[in-house]
Amino acid sequence: MKEIKVELIDVVKEFPLQRGETTPVRAVNSLDLNIYDGEFFALLGPSGCGKTTTLRLIAGFEQPTSGQILIDGKPMQGIPSFYRPVNTVFQDYALFPHMSVLQNVMFGLQMDKVARKEAEKRAIEALEMVRLPNALNRKPRELSGGQQQRVALARAIVKRPKVLLLDEPLGALDLKLRREMQFELKTMQQDLGITFIFVTHDQEEALTMANRIGVMNNGDLLQVGRPEEIYETPATRFVADFIGETNFLTGKITSYDAEYGRIRLDNDTTITATLGDDNITIDQVVSVAIRPEKMTIAPYTDAPAPHSDLNSITGQVVQVVYIGTDTRYAVRIDKDTVVDIRVQNRANANGVSFKERDSVSLQWDKRSARILTQ
Amino acid sequence: MAARVTSPESSRTSGILLALPALLWLGLFFLLPLLIVLVFSFLTRSQGGQVALPFTFAQYERVFDTFWVVMQRSINVAFVTTIICLIAGYPLAYFIVRRRSSFGKQFALFLVILPFWTNFLVRTYAWRVLLGREGLINSSLMGAGIITEPLELLNTEFAVMLGLVYGFLPFMVLPIYASLSRFDFRFIEAAQDLGANDWTAFWRVMLPITLPGVVAGCMLVFIPAIGTFVTSDLLGGTQGLMIGNLIHAQYSRSGNLPLGAALSVVMMLVVMAALFIYARFGREK
């Protein structure tokens, strides 16, 4: 196991009461988190979930109400942001408007009393690294959004921080540039070996860039794991819903063992799914999460599934949407529930396709469905 | 073409026509008097208090020989007043900008502007009441036993500066407030993130970005302060005689129009030098 770079122990951040509020706002709630050396860690969640506050706590712009933050094993309590071994790429870059690009990048080095010549040399190296070597004397306002982004990055990495904090750094860029920068950031992180903590609300961005993801909602850290863990084995309904697309079927537990549970759905079909949670009781109402691409669609049959690992459920197609690589079917399985299925349009597919109002059977492996209690 | 309504020429003519009232106004009431002052300053005083030929530099010689002390004192007083207003005004503007509620902000601004509701002359007389030998300040200090003899507060340079700072502080606060309210305080966080302490963040980031407001405020204080004659007349007595009083005296009591004109021209040059500094540093970048 690699060494821990940033450690958050039971960190709570409450903001003081504002007018019209009765209870203090808990932006971060009992957060425990370890971030390891050289890791690309993404904090993911909807706006207002506490991810930016968490980042600001690490940077030292906010002080925790209680709990501890350690960077490199050192407690950060009472240590102002300017003494912390971290640097930040701000959401709207916060480049100093009265300084040139070079001056912006040199600023941090000058604060460390690096000699002017040396500072200039290192600033130019940093700008070469972000591939913006030809704008040294321009002012930030003369640059495009993508270029400003690069300057902000150069300004933050020029001091070789132990940890680089990035607050939605790609949020203001258009899609194409975003993709490019995602790739570049990832490459740069690997080259520099600096620990990146990256805040984003974009699940796709988190999945493509991060080694590990922490999903937050309402101040709680719901799940921490590798992208495939988060996607394949979400711990809560919120995580399953927020990352990728998910169908939720509701029903009651009829039996369970160490790994699987049997659930009777509202339409009286009984299915099997993996347990996402240990706290389960008979007759408990639960959600079963299944990704649209994990299901197959077949012509209607009321025969039971061909073997015990497969779940089968019948329904009626209500919508067919062709989206190029895939076709999406919306299938009504009872009066309240419509599930989405995604089928790849492969050249060698056996030509079976369905249209609206067709009766169909949906099948999926019991291992790809998950029982979630919260 | 029939569709074309205005040609460049006709739009230029209509532009001139629209500007004509303002141009006439400026010409008649600004440029012409300025020219008269300039011409007068090179003339000689005649018997009946009028101006007469020949052209001479005599008035300017007097300005620089006899009255340069007063000129220097005026520059000094205006300069120190400006610095005090700046040191007091910047933190005040910062305080107002950092109010969370918009009511707090509005109320604080209202307090800054409130003195304008009373006539400047009345407010200056009020300072005479406060500063006099038997004034409120002296009588309270003596009543408290802190001093035994009344302090000479009135009719000093100090009193003039006090009156000027009091009178002109809002002119410093308002432009700085305007600059600061546009200032993005995340720049401070960015500076601290890069290792700047509060002090460095202020000098390297906040002050340079808000400099236009600072320079504008300094101009708005310095220019009227250097030409002041009411404040110095009422609070300064003979000790606080300023260039404004001197000019005033030439045009009213002494009736020496050429000397008054020459003093005015020199003062205008000082103000223009200040405006030059403003043009150089006061622009929004």
XYZ file of C-alpha atoms in Angstrom:
659
model
C 0.000 0.000 0.000
C 1.299 3.417 -0.930
C 1.794 6.039 1.718
C -1.104 8.266 2.693
C -0.744 11.815 1.380
C -3.895 13.454 2.622
C -5.904 12.136 5.504
C -9.266 13.456 6.647
C -10.428 12.193 10.040
C -14.044 12.757 11.021
C -14.063 16.181 9.375
C -17.170 18.296 9.898
C -17.808 21.713 8.392
C -20.798 23.697 9.468
C -21.473 27.153 8.142
C -22.913 29.750 10.514
C -26.595 30.466 10.353
C -27.729 32.832 7.651
C -30.879 34.840 7.871
C -33.946 32.687 7.260
C -32.265 29.419 8.233
C -33.125 27.539 11.385
C -30.454 24.837 11.448
C -26.792 25.373 10.614
C -25.800 24.091 7.187
C -23.610 21.025 7.387
C -21.574 21.225 4.228
C -19.350 18.299 5.185
C -20.503 15.587 7.530
C -18.099 13.307 9.454
C -15.848 12.746 6.506
C -13.157 10.061 6.730
C -10.933 9.768 3.709
C -7.404 8.701 2.812
C -5.797 9.858 -0.392
C -2.600 8.090 -1.375
C 0.646 9.327 -2.860
C 0.558 9.773 -6.621
C -3.128 9.123 -6.854
C -5.600 10.851 -9.155
C -8.577 11.169 -6.848
C -11.898 12.570 -8.001
C -14.493 13.988 -5.619
C -17.741 13.594 -7.459
C -21.199 14.835 -6.642
C -23.973 17.212 -7.605
C -23.584 20.917 -6.902
C -23.944 21.739 -3.229
C -22.870 18.253 -2.134
C -19.856 19.510 -0.171
C -17.101 18.501 -2.578
C -15.782 22.028 -3.119
C -15.957 22.726 0.621
C -13.893 19.573 1.216
C -11.311 20.841 -1.260
C -11.261 24.279 0.402
C -10.754 22.609 3.783
C -7.699 20.804 2.425
C -6.412 24.023 0.833
C -6.912 25.919 4.087
C -9.452 28.460 2.840
C -11.925 27.067 5.346
C -11.325 25.672 8.811
C -13.130 22.481 9.831
C -15.723 22.811 12.587
C -14.310 19.601 14.039
C -12.075 16.754 12.942
C -8.556 16.688 11.585
C -6.843 17.077 8.264
C -3.324 15.716 7.793
C -1.112 16.330 4.809
C 1.999 14.165 4.666
C 1.185 13.075 8.193
C 1.259 16.624 9.562
C -1.846 18.062 11.185
C -3.003 21.135 9.277
C -4.982 22.676 12.106
C -4.155 26.367 12.367
C -1.807 26.264 9.386
C -2.816 28.980 6.914
C -3.174 28.183 3.247
C 0.085 29.897 2.343
C 2.113 27.417 4.407
C 0.383 24.293 3.138
C 2.199 22.094 0.596
C -0.760 22.200 -1.768
C -1.685 24.373 -4.719
C -5.045 24.956 -6.304
C -6.371 25.325 -9.808
C -9.444 27.464 -9.268
C -12.753 26.987 -10.977
C -12.588 30.216 -12.983
C -8.784 30.126 -12.823
C -8.478 33.361 -10.747
C -5.511 34.507 -12.829
C -4.210 37.880 -11.674
C -5.526 40.308 -14.300
C -2.803 42.916 -13.763
C 0.040 40.494 -14.351
C 1.319 38.902 -17.531
C 1.217 35.172 -18.039
C 4.848 34.865 -16.993
C 4.324 37.042 -13.900
C 1.310 34.947 -12.926
C 3.303 31.740 -13.112
C 6.312 33.277 -11.371
C 4.235 34.655 -8.498
C 4.328 31.515 -6.371
C 8.084 31.144 -6.822
C 8.652 34.758 -5.850
C 6.673 34.128 -2.688
C 9.221 31.411 -1.924
C 12.022 33.938 -2.546
C 13.355 32.026 -5.531
C 15.884 34.204 -7.371
C 14.411 36.037 -10.321
C 16.401 34.283 -13.053
C 15.734 30.866 -11.595
C 12.045 31.673 -11.121
C 11.756 32.797 -14.704
C 13.423 29.649 -15.965
C 11.153 27.393 -13.958
C 8.047 29.379 -14.949
C 8.926 28.985 -18.620
C 9.467 25.254 -18.113
C 6.037 24.981 -16.486
C 4.461 26.867 -19.380
C 6.179 24.550 -21.833
C 4.801 21.622 -19.915
C 1.248 22.920 -20.343
C 2.124 23.639 -23.988
C 1.736 27.388 -23.813
C 5.270 28.666 -24.319
C 4.477 31.583 -26.615
C 2.259 33.827 -24.562
C 4.661 34.918 -21.821
C 3.926 38.621 -22.007
C 0.223 38.455 -22.744
C -2.338 39.430 -20.149
C -4.831 36.754 -19.032
C -7.761 38.581 -20.633
C -6.069 38.288 -24.031
C -6.142 34.497 -23.838
C -8.855 32.017 -24.731
C -10.536 29.955 -22.027
C -8.390 26.935 -22.820
C -5.201 28.983 -22.678
C -6.216 30.551 -19.370
C -6.813 27.052 -18.075
C -3.252 26.128 -19.050
C -1.819 29.189 -17.315
C -3.752 28.345 -14.149
C -2.344 24.843 -14.311
C 1.214 26.071 -14.893
C 0.886 28.522 -12.009
C -0.184 25.700 -9.694
C 2.372 23.057 -10.737
C 5.373 25.398 -10.941
C 5.857 25.098 -7.178
C 5.836 21.302 -7.412
C 3.237 20.929 -4.678
C 2.807 17.590 -2.947
C -0.868 17.745 -3.706
C -2.614 19.605 -6.509
C -6.224 20.562 -5.884
C -8.399 21.128 -8.936
C -11.838 22.680 -8.516
C -13.889 21.849 -11.599
C -11.020 23.067 -13.769
C -12.597 22.007 -17.036
C -16.071 23.301 -16.283
C -15.806 26.386 -18.464
C -14.416 24.657 -21.551
C -16.348 23.377 -24.527
C -16.723 19.654 -25.000
C -13.912 19.072 -27.489
C -11.370 21.076 -25.511
C -12.560 19.361 -22.368
C -11.787 15.931 -23.779
C -8.355 17.123 -24.860
C -7.577 18.623 -21.477
C -8.825 15.514 -19.660
C -6.288 13.485 -21.554
C -3.519 16.029 -21.015
C -4.222 16.360 -17.305
C -4.122 12.621 -16.893
C -0.804 12.382 -18.763
C 0.644 15.290 -16.820
C -0.381 13.764 -13.512
C 1.378 10.539 -14.420
C 4.514 12.394 -15.566
C 4.722 14.636 -12.507
C 3.714 11.995 -10.001
C 1.884 14.661 -7.986
C -1.237 13.637 -6.100
C -4.267 15.200 -7.788
C -7.529 15.836 -5.998
C -10.047 16.729 -8.614
C -13.527 18.053 -7.897
C -16.162 17.536 -10.535
C -19.879 17.068 -10.987
C -19.325 15.281 -14.284
C -19.420 11.519 -13.701
C -17.938 10.732 -17.080
C -14.974 12.994 -16.342
C -14.448 11.296 -12.996
C -14.686 7.819 -14.511
C -12.235 8.514 -17.322
C -9.609 10.392 -15.308
C -9.500 9.167 -11.746
C -7.756 6.200 -10.131
C -10.296 6.395 -7.374
C -13.545 8.277 -6.948
C -15.304 9.519 -3.838
C -19.008 10.139 -4.373
C -20.587 12.810 -2.188
C -24.131 13.918 -1.592
C -25.568 16.295 1.027
C -22.228 16.520 2.820
C -21.828 12.744 3.136
C -19.144 10.699 1.473
C -21.233 7.794 0.205
C -18.679 5.566 -1.451
C -14.999 5.531 -2.291
C -13.584 3.179 -4.861
C -12.023 2.577 -8.235
C -14.178 3.718 -11.166
C -15.258 0.173 -12.018
C -16.154 -0.521 -8.374
C -18.257 2.605 -8.221
C -19.944 1.744 -11.473
C -20.389 -2.007 -11.033
C -21.040 -2.214 -7.307
C -22.606 1.051 -6.146
C -23.167 1.135 -2.401
C -26.299 3.236 -2.381
C -29.203 4.094 -4.596
C -27.837 7.617 -4.995
C -24.470 6.378 -6.259
C -26.108 3.964 -8.683
C -28.337 6.729 -9.966
C -25.695 9.456 -10.169
C -23.032 7.402 -11.942
C -24.201 6.209 -15.298
C -27.760 5.160 -15.918
C -29.613 2.709 -13.772
C -32.990 1.051 -13.632
C -34.496 0.633 -10.196
C -37.003 -2.116 -9.521
C -38.698 -2.143 -6.137
C -39.851 -5.191 -4.264
C -39.747 -7.146 -1.020
C -37.070 -9.544 0.149
C -38.409 -13.095 0.333
C -35.181 -14.910 1.186
C -31.453 -14.322 1.212
C -28.120 -15.956 1.805
C -24.593 -14.585 2.192
C -24.343 -13.361 -1.395
C -27.748 -13.183 -3.019
C -31.247 -12.192 -2.153
C -34.590 -13.141 -3.690
C -36.986 -10.291 -4.262
C -40.643 -10.382 -5.203
C -41.288 -7.402 -7.412
C -44.490 -5.393 -7.417
C -45.664 -7.294 -10.514
C -45.217 -10.601 -8.641
C -42.179 -11.736 -10.588
C -39.431 -13.016 -8.333
C -35.819 -12.218 -9.180
C -32.384 -12.822 -7.684
C -29.747 -10.147 -7.169
C -26.475 -9.632 -5.296
C -26.617 -8.043 -1.880
C -25.258 -4.499 -1.887
C -25.632 -4.235 1.827
C -25.437 -6.543 4.860
C -28.363 -5.096 6.769
C -31.206 -6.947 5.225
C -34.342 -8.546 6.630
C -37.186 -10.606 5.217
C -40.074 -8.492 3.844
C -37.859 -5.415 3.697
C -38.671 -3.101 0.808
C -35.578 -2.664 -1.337
C -34.435 -1.317 -4.699
C -32.766 -3.513 -7.255
C -30.389 -1.640 -9.544
C -29.626 -2.886 -13.042
C -27.657 -1.044 -15.720
C -29.429 -0.725 -19.090
C -26.588 -2.411 -20.941
C -26.571 -5.467 -18.677
C -29.955 -6.635 -19.875
C -30.837 -8.476 -23.060
C -34.110 -8.193 -24.848
C -35.786 -11.192 -26.522
C -39.162 -12.043 -28.036
C -41.861 -12.722 -25.456
C -41.795 -16.010 -23.645
C -43.352 -16.959 -20.345
C -41.020 -19.886 -19.920
C -38.779 -19.621 -16.872
C -35.220 -18.499 -17.401
C -33.045 -21.209 -19.030
C -30.794 -21.486 -15.974
C -30.854 -20.309 -12.398
C -28.310 -17.506 -12.821
C -30.615 -15.639 -15.167
C -33.501 -13.435 -14.192
C -36.346 -13.033 -16.600
C -39.142 -10.529 -16.674
C -41.767 -9.715 -19.276
C -43.038 -6.407 -20.513
C -44.130 -4.293 -23.430
C -41.953 -1.974 -25.527
C -43.144 1.623 -25.179
C -40.345 3.447 -26.957
C -37.507 2.690 -29.351
C -34.690 5.198 -29.788
C -31.902 4.630 -32.236
C -28.712 6.383 -31.088
C -26.112 5.173 -33.566
C -23.941 2.708 -31.721
C -26.863 1.538 -29.591
C -30.582 1.229 -29.668
C -32.477 2.034 -26.506
C -35.734 0.402 -25.620
C -38.075 1.579 -22.940
C -40.061 -1.409 -21.659
C -43.031 -1.209 -19.312
C -42.945 -4.083 -16.830
C -45.854 -2.976 -14.661
C -48.089 0.041 -14.427
C -45.536 2.117 -12.491
C -42.250 0.842 -13.840
C -40.553 1.411 -17.163
C -37.024 0.075 -17.609
C -34.405 1.142 -20.116
C -32.423 -1.412 -22.073
C -29.467 -0.614 -24.261
C -28.532 -2.932 -27.086
C -25.422 -2.501 -29.201
C -26.064 -2.298 -32.914
C -23.502 -4.806 -34.047
C -22.969 -5.860 -37.636
C -23.363 -9.522 -36.758
C -26.476 -9.090 -34.635
C -29.022 -11.651 -35.693
C -31.359 -9.045 -37.019
C -33.820 -9.145 -34.150
C -35.263 -5.776 -33.420
C -38.418 -4.686 -31.741
C -40.974 -2.005 -32.234
C -43.374 -0.213 -29.982
C -46.102 -2.346 -28.328
C -44.151 -5.581 -28.917
C -44.280 -7.940 -25.980
C -40.803 -8.895 -24.912
C -38.780 -10.744 -22.302
C -35.875 -9.113 -20.520
C -33.096 -11.210 -19.117
C -30.032 -10.518 -17.064
C -27.489 -12.308 -14.952
C -28.189 -12.229 -11.240
C -24.632 -10.973 -10.634
C -25.293 -7.761 -12.561
C -28.264 -6.721 -10.432
C -27.751 -5.278 -6.980
C -29.981 -4.956 -3.954
C -29.723 -1.496 -2.392
C -31.398 -0.543 0.847
C -30.650 3.171 1.001
C -29.571 55.115 -53.010
C -32.890 56.049 -51.631
C -32.623 53.761 -48.637
C -29.526 55.462 -47.372
C -30.593 58.048 -44.881
C -27.323 59.289 -43.502
C -24.022 59.748 -45.236
C -20.816 60.008 -43.174
C -20.750 63.738 -43.902
C -24.297 64.400 -42.803
C -23.848 62.348 -39.640
C -20.753 64.375 -38.857
C -22.660 67.620 -39.310
C -25.483 66.440 -37.123
C -22.908 65.325 -34.534
C -21.444 68.813 -34.452
C -24.919 70.321 -34.261
C -25.758 68.119 -31.291
C -22.543 69.049 -29.527
C -22.930 72.737 -30.293
C -24.713 73.818 -27.102
C -22.103 72.088 -24.980
C -19.271 73.466 -27.101
C -20.649 76.990 -26.850
C -21.053 76.594 -23.122
C -17.504 75.330 -22.685
C -16.104 78.029 -24.957
C -17.977 80.852 -23.343
C -17.721 79.913 -19.710
C -14.540 77.864 -19.554
C -12.082 78.499 -22.365
C -12.692 82.227 -22.656
C -12.335 82.949 -18.914
C -9.272 80.718 -18.866
C -7.778 82.743 -21.672
C -8.610 85.988 -19.854
C -6.917 84.720 -16.703
C -3.887 83.718 -18.729
C -3.653 87.127 -20.411
C -4.260 89.011 -17.137
C -1.450 87.123 -15.480
C 1.032 88.797 -17.807
C -0.405 92.310 -17.366
C 0.224 95.078 -14.862
C -2.061 96.392 -12.204
C -3.404 99.855 -13.019
C -4.498 102.644 -10.677
C -8.211 101.866 -10.419
C -7.710 98.171 -9.673
C -7.923 97.371 -13.367
C -5.374 95.737 -15.632
C -3.071 97.563 -17.981
C -0.145 97.030 -20.324
C 2.757 96.442 -20.559
C 3.157 92.674 -20.617
C 5.441 91.539 -17.851
C 6.613 88.496 -15.913
C 6.558 90.543 -12.716
C 3.513 88.738 -11.302
C 5.106 85.331 -11.762
C 8.284 86.589 -10.116
C 6.226 87.566 -7.106
C 4.445 84.225 -7.077
C 7.719 82.362 -6.926
C 9.534 84.812 -4.605
C 7.039 86.151 -2.101
C 4.236 83.615 -2.226
C 6.029 80.355 -2.916
C 5.898 79.578 0.828
C 2.120 79.647 0.658
C 2.131 77.545 -2.509
C 4.364 74.998 -0.802
C 2.188 74.952 2.277
C -0.886 74.382 0.100
C 0.759 71.471 -1.698
C 1.876 70.081 1.656
C -1.491 70.385 3.314
C -3.310 68.940 0.298
C -0.796 66.093 0.070
C -0.978 65.153 3.756
C -4.785 65.461 3.650
C -4.861 63.075 0.693
C -2.610 60.554 2.433
C -4.687 60.647 5.632
C -7.900 60.271 3.639
C -6.352 57.307 1.807
C -5.165 55.578 4.978
C -8.548 56.093 6.610
C -10.638 55.631 3.472
C -9.269 52.369 2.071
C -10.008 50.301 5.192
C -13.399 51.981 5.457
C -14.259 51.135 1.846
C -13.008 47.578 2.459
C -15.190 47.324 5.545
C -18.254 48.439 3.580
C -17.596 46.072 0.673
C -17.213 43.120 3.043
C -20.639 43.640 4.642
C -22.600 40.458 3.985
C -26.077 41.928 3.800
C -26.892 44.469 1.154
C -28.698 46.469 3.817
C -25.475 46.746 5.805
C -23.680 47.968 2.703
C -26.332 50.496 1.788
C -26.532 51.772 5.331
C -22.762 52.196 5.662
C -22.637 54.052 2.329
C -25.511 56.206 3.489
C -23.529 57.147 6.592
C -20.566 58.115 4.406
C -22.731 60.420 2.326
C -24.815 61.730 5.224
C -22.611 64.818 5.982
C -23.458 66.171 2.510
C -26.969 66.831 3.762
C -25.624 69.769 5.723
C -24.046 72.799 4.119
C -20.255 72.650 3.991
C -19.915 76.102 5.550
C -22.123 75.150 8.476
C -20.155 71.962 9.062
C -16.893 73.903 9.008
C -18.257 76.437 11.502
C -19.202 73.490 13.694
C -15.508 72.577 13.863
C -14.748 76.104 15.116
C -17.158 75.472 17.965
C -15.474 72.178 18.750
C -11.874 73.338 18.438
C -12.032 76.810 20.013
C -10.302 77.809 23.278
C -13.574 77.371 25.131
C -14.777 74.730 22.700
C -16.127 71.309 23.515
C -12.801 69.504 23.170
C -10.825 71.883 25.387
C -13.516 72.203 28.029
C -13.988 68.413 28.276
C -10.254 67.773 28.463
C -9.893 70.439 31.149
C -12.980 69.190 32.964
C -11.454 65.715 33.036
C -8.274 67.197 34.420
C -6.101 65.960 31.566
C -4.906 69.445 30.698
C -4.793 72.676 32.684
C -4.322 75.160 29.839
C -6.576 75.097 26.762
C -4.836 73.672 23.690
C -4.308 75.891 20.652
C -6.351 73.815 18.272
C -8.055 76.444 16.193
C -6.153 78.602 13.698
C -3.486 75.989 13.079
C -2.422 73.950 10.078
C -3.645 70.938 12.021
C -7.153 72.395 12.171
C -7.121 73.000 8.429
C -6.090 69.406 7.723
C -8.685 68.091 10.145
C -11.372 70.111 8.385
C -10.189 68.982 4.972
C -9.982 65.292 5.901
C -13.416 65.537 7.435
C -14.848 67.260 4.392
C -13.210 65.203 1.668
C -13.127 61.679 3.111
C -16.271 60.619 1.205
C -14.573 61.585 -2.068
C -11.850 59.084 -1.226
C -14.135 56.331 0.037
C -16.591 56.257 -2.847
C -14.214 55.589 -5.782
C -12.260 53.043 -3.730
C -15.536 51.415 -2.795
C -16.435 51.222 -6.490
C -13.097 49.574 -7.316
C -13.263 47.175 -4.380
C -16.812 46.103 -5.094
C -15.649 44.936 -8.521
C -12.654 43.188 -6.970
C -12.906 39.418 -6.977
C -11.792 38.282 -3.534
C -10.840 34.887 -4.886
C -7.688 36.591 -6.149
C -6.682 36.848 -2.491
C -7.247 33.135 -2.063
C -5.251 32.470 -5.212
C -2.380 34.586 -3.877
C -2.480 32.839 -0.493
C -2.621 29.487 -2.201
C 0.626 30.401 -3.951
C 2.294 31.293 -0.663
C 1.506 34.974 -0.140
C 0.596 36.040 3.383
C -2.192 38.579 3.938
C 0.136 41.529 3.724
C 1.812 40.401 0.496
C -1.551 39.487 -1.012
C -2.700 43.035 -0.315
C 0.366 44.737 -1.790
C 0.860 42.482 -4.774
C -2.726 41.708 -5.749
C -5.474 43.726 -4.083
C -3.869 47.168 -4.194
C -2.651 46.979 -7.821
C -6.043 45.765 -9.031
C -7.918 48.478 -7.123
C -5.351 51.172 -7.964
C -7.667 53.045 -10.373
C -10.086 53.693 -7.509
C -7.244 54.770 -5.242
C -5.834 57.198 -7.807
C -9.284 58.595 -8.597
C -9.965 59.093 -4.889
C -6.616 60.839 -4.416
C -7.379 63.223 -7.289
C -10.842 63.973 -5.950
C -9.314 64.885 -2.594
C -6.073 66.533 -3.682
C -7.512 68.909 -6.295
C -10.190 70.566 -4.169
C -7.907 70.471 -1.116
C -5.148 72.424 -2.813
C -7.567 75.152 -3.896
C -9.488 75.332 -0.660
C -10.149 78.727 0.906
C -13.231 78.254 3.072
C -11.719 75.639 5.372
C -8.388 77.424 5.684
C -10.112 80.765 6.230
C -12.375 79.489 9.001
C -10.071 77.012 10.731
C -6.579 78.134 9.787
C -6.558 81.858 10.453
C -3.219 83.382 9.537
C -1.403 80.121 10.304
C -3.304 78.203 7.697
C -3.236 80.670 4.832
C -3.426 78.737 1.602
C -3.076 79.622 -2.050
C -6.862 79.696 -2.380
C -7.108 82.440 0.257
C -4.410 84.392 -1.484
C -6.177 84.247 -4.849
C -9.451 85.106 -3.186
C -7.824 88.128 -1.559
C -6.341 89.400 -4.827
C -9.712 89.337 -6.548
C -11.709 90.810 -3.673
C -9.871 92.941 -1.105
C -6.556 93.841 -2.735
C -7.923 94.112 -6.225
C -4.672 92.934 -7.760
C -6.128 91.007 -10.704
C -2.829 90.227 -12.505
C -1.299 88.721 -9.345
C -4.470 86.722 -8.663
C -4.395 85.488 -12.255
C -0.739 84.456 -12.035
C -1.382 82.574 -8.758
C -4.334 80.840 -10.397
C -2.250 79.789 -13.396
C 0.473 78.312 -11.187
C -2.094 76.437 -9.148
C -3.686 75.095 -12.324
C -0.290 73.806 -13.403
C 0.081 71.912 -10.126
C -3.375 70.404 -10.568
C -2.543 69.473 -14.150
C 0.571 67.697 -12.938
C -1.650 65.707 -10.587
C -4.061 64.916 -13.418
C -1.147 63.726 -15.489
C -0.354 61.193 -12.765
C -3.999 60.164 -12.824
C -3.954 59.642 -16.581
C -0.832 57.548 -16.198
C -1.950 55.256 -13.345
C -5.668 55.720 -12.967
C -6.912 53.743 -15.950
C -8.733 50.477 -15.520
C -6.381 47.922 -16.926
